[in-house]
mmCIF file of C-alpha atoms in Angstrom:
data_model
loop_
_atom_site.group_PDB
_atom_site.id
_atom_site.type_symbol
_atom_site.label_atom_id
_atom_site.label_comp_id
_atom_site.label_asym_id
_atom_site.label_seq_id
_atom_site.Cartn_x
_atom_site.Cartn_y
_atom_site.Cartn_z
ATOM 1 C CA UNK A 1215 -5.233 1.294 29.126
ATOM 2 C CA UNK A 1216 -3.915 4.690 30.239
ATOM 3 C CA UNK A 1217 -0.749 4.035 27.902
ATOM 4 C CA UNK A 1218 -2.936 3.699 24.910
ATOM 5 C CA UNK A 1219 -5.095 6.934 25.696
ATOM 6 C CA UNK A 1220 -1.950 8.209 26.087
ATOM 7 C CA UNK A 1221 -0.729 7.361 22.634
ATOM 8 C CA UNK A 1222 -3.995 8.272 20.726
ATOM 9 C CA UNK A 1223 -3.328 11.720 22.728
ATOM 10 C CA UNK A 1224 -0.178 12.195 21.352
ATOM 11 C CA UNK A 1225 -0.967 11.053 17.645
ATOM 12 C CA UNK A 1226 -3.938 12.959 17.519
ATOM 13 C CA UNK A 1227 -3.085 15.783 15.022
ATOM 14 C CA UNK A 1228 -1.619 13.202 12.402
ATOM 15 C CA UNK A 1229 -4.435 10.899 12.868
ATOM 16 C CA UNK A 1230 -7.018 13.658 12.378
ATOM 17 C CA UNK A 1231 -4.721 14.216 9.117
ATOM 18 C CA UNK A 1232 -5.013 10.638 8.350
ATOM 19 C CA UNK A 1233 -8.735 10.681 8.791
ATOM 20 C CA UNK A 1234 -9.377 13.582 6.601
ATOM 21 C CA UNK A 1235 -7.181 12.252 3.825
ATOM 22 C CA UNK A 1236 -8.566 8.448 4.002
ATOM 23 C CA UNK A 1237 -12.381 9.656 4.128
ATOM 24 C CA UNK A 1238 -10.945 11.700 1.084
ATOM 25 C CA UNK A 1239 -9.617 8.635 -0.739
ATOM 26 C CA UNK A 1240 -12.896 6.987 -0.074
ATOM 27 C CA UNK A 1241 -15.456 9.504 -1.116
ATOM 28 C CA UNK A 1242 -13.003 10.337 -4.116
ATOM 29 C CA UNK A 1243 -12.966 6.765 -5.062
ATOM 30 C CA UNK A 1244 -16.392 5.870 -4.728
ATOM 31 C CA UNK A 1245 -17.617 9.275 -6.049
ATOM 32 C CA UNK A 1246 -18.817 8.110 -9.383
ATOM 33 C CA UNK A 1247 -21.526 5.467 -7.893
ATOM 34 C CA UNK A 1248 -25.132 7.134 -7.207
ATOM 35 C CA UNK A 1249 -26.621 4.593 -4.552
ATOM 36 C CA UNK A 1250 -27.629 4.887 -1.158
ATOM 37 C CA UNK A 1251 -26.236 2.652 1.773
ATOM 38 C CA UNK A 1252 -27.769 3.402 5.385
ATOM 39 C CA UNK A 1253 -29.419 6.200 4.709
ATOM 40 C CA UNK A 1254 -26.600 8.161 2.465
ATOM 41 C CA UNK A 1255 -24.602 7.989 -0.365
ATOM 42 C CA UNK A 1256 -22.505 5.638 -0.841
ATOM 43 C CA UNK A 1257 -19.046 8.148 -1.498
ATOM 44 C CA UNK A 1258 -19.717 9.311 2.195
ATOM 45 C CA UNK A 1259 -20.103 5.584 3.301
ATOM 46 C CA UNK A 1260 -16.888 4.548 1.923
ATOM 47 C CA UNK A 1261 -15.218 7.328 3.182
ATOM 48 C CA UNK A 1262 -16.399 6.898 6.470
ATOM 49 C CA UNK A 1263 -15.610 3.440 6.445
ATOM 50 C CA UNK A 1264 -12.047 4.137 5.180
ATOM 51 C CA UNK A 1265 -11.283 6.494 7.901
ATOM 52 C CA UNK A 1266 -12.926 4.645 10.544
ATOM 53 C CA UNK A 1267 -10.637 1.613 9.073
ATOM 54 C CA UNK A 1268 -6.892 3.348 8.467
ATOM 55 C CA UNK A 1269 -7.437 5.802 11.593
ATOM 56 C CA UNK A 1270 -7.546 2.298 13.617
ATOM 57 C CA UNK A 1271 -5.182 0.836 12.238
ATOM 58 C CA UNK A 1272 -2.845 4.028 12.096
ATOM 59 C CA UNK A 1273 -3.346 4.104 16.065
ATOM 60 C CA UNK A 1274 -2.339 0.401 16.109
ATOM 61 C CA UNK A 1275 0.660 0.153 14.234
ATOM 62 C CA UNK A 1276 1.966 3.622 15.590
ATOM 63 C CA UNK A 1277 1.587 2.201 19.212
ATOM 64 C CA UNK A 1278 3.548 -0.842 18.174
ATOM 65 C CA UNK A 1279 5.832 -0.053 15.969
ATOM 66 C CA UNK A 1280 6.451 3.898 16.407
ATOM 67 C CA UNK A 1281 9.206 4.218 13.816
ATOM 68 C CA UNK A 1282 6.400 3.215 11.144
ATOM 69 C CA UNK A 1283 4.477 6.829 12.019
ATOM 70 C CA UNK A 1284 6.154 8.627 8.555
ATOM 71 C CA UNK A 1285 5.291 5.166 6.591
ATOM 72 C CA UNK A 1286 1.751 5.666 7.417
ATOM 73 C CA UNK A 1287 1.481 9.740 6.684
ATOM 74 C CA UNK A 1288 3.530 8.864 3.304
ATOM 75 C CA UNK A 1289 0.697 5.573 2.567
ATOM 76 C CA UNK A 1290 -2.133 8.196 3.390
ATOM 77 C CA UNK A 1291 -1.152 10.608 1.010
ATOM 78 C CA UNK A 1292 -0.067 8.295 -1.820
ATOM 79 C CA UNK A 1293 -3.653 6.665 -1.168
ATOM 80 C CA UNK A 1294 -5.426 9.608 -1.992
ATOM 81 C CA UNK A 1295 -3.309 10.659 -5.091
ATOM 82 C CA UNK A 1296 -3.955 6.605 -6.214
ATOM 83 C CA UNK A 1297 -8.081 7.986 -5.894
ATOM 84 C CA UNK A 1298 -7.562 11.159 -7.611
ATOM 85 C CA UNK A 1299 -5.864 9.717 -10.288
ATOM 86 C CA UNK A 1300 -8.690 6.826 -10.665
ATOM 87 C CA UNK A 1301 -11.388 9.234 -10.350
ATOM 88 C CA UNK A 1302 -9.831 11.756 -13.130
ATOM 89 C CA UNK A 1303 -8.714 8.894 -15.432
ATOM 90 C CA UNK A 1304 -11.975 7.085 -14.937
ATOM 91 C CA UNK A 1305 -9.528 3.799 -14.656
ATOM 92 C CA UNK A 1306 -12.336 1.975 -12.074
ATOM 93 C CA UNK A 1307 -10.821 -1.542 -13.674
ATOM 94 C CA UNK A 1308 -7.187 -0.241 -11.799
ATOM 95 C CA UNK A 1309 -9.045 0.427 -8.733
ATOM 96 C CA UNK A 1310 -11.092 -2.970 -8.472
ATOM 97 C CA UNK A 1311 -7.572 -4.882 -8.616
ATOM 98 C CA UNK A 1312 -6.393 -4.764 -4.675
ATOM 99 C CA UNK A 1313 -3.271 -6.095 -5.759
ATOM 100 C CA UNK A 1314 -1.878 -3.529 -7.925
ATOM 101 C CA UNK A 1315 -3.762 -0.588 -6.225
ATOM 102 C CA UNK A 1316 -1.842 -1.194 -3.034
ATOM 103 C CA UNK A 1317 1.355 -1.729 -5.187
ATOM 104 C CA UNK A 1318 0.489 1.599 -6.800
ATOM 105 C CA UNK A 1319 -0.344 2.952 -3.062
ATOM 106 C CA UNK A 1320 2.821 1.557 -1.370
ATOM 107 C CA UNK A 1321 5.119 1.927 -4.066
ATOM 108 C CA UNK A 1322 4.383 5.236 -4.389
ATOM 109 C CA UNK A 1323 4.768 5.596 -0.451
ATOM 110 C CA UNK A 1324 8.378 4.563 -1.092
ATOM 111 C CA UNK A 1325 9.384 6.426 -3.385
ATOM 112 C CA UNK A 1326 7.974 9.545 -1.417
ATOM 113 C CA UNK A 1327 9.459 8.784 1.569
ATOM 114 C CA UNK A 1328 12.689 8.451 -0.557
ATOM 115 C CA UNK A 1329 12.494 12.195 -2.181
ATOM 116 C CA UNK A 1330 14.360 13.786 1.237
ATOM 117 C CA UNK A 1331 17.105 11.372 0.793
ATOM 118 C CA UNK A 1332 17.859 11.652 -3.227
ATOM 119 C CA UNK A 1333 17.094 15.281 -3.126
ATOM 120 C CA UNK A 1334 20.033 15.345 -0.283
ATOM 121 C CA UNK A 1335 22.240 13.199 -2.537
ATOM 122 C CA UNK A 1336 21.609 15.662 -5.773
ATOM 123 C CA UNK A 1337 23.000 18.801 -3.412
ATOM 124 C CA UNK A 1338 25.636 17.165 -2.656
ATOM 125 C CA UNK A 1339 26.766 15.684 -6.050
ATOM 126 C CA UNK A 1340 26.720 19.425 -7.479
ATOM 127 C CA UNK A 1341 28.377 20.662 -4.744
ATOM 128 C CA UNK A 1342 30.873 18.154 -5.415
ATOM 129 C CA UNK A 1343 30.669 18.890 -9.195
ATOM 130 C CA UNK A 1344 31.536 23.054 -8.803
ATOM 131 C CA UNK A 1345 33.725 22.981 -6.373
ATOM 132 C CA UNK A 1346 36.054 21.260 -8.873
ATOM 133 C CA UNK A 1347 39.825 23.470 -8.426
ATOM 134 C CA UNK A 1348 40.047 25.606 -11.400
ATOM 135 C CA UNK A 1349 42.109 28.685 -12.175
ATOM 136 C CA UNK A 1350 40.675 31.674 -11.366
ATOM 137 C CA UNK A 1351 41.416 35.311 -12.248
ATOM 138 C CA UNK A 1352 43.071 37.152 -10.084
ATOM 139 C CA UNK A 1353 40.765 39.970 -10.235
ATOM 140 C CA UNK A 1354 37.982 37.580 -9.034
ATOM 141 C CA UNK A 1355 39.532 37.530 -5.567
ATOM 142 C CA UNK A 1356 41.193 40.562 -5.553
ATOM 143 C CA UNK A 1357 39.298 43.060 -3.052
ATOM 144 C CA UNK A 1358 37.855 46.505 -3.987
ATOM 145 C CA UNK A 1359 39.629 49.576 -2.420
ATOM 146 C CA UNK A 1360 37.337 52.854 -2.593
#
């Protein structure tokens, strides 16, 4: 039990992050509904219920499998875009499908956790590309006396 406080200890700043952006997601995706669940609307009952949701399970799968801990901050973030998107396209039909809003929300996880790697590999193609051996001028590398 101690281990697990432990770990929730540790985690805490990125699952406060995750918190904010999946009660986000869920008062963002819900926003557009004007009914009352439990004594408030129901955007801030979705979004509670999100967070309270993907904060658990966050904790979980970080304490089990740690390496997974930039999979979930990329999923959180992609999960909120997926809302904003909905909410500003007004596409609720997209958003009622699970199946292609999670392959929308976990693609799209993938393909930001792959940015660092391709933006690495474009450097290094153009350093590749100019450092091509061309003649140069001699006054290029010729020093200035003064």
């Amino acid at each position: 039990m101690k281990r697990i406080i432990g770990h929730i200890d540790s985690q805490k700043r990125r699952l406060y992050a995750i918190a904010f952006l999946a009660f986000s997601a869920g008062y963002v995706l819900y926003s557009h509904i004007e009914v009352t669940r439990f004594g408030m609307p129901l955007p801030v009952f979705t979004g509670l219920l999100y967070m309270s949701m993907i904060v658990f399970a966050t904790a979980v799968s970080t304490y089990f499998l740690p390496k997974l801990a930039r999979v979930t901050d990329a999923v959180a973030v992609t999960r909120l875009g997926f809302a904003v998107w909905v909410a500003g396209t007004q596409s609720y039909e997209v958003a009622a499908s699970p199946l292609i809003g999670a392959t929308i929300v976990i693609g799209g996880a993938m393909v930001l956790l792959q940015l660092r790697s391709w933006a690495t590999f474009a450097v290094q193609s153009m350093r590749a590309v100019t450092a091509v051996d061309q003649p140069v001028p001699v006054w290029v590398g010729a020093q200035r006396r003064a």
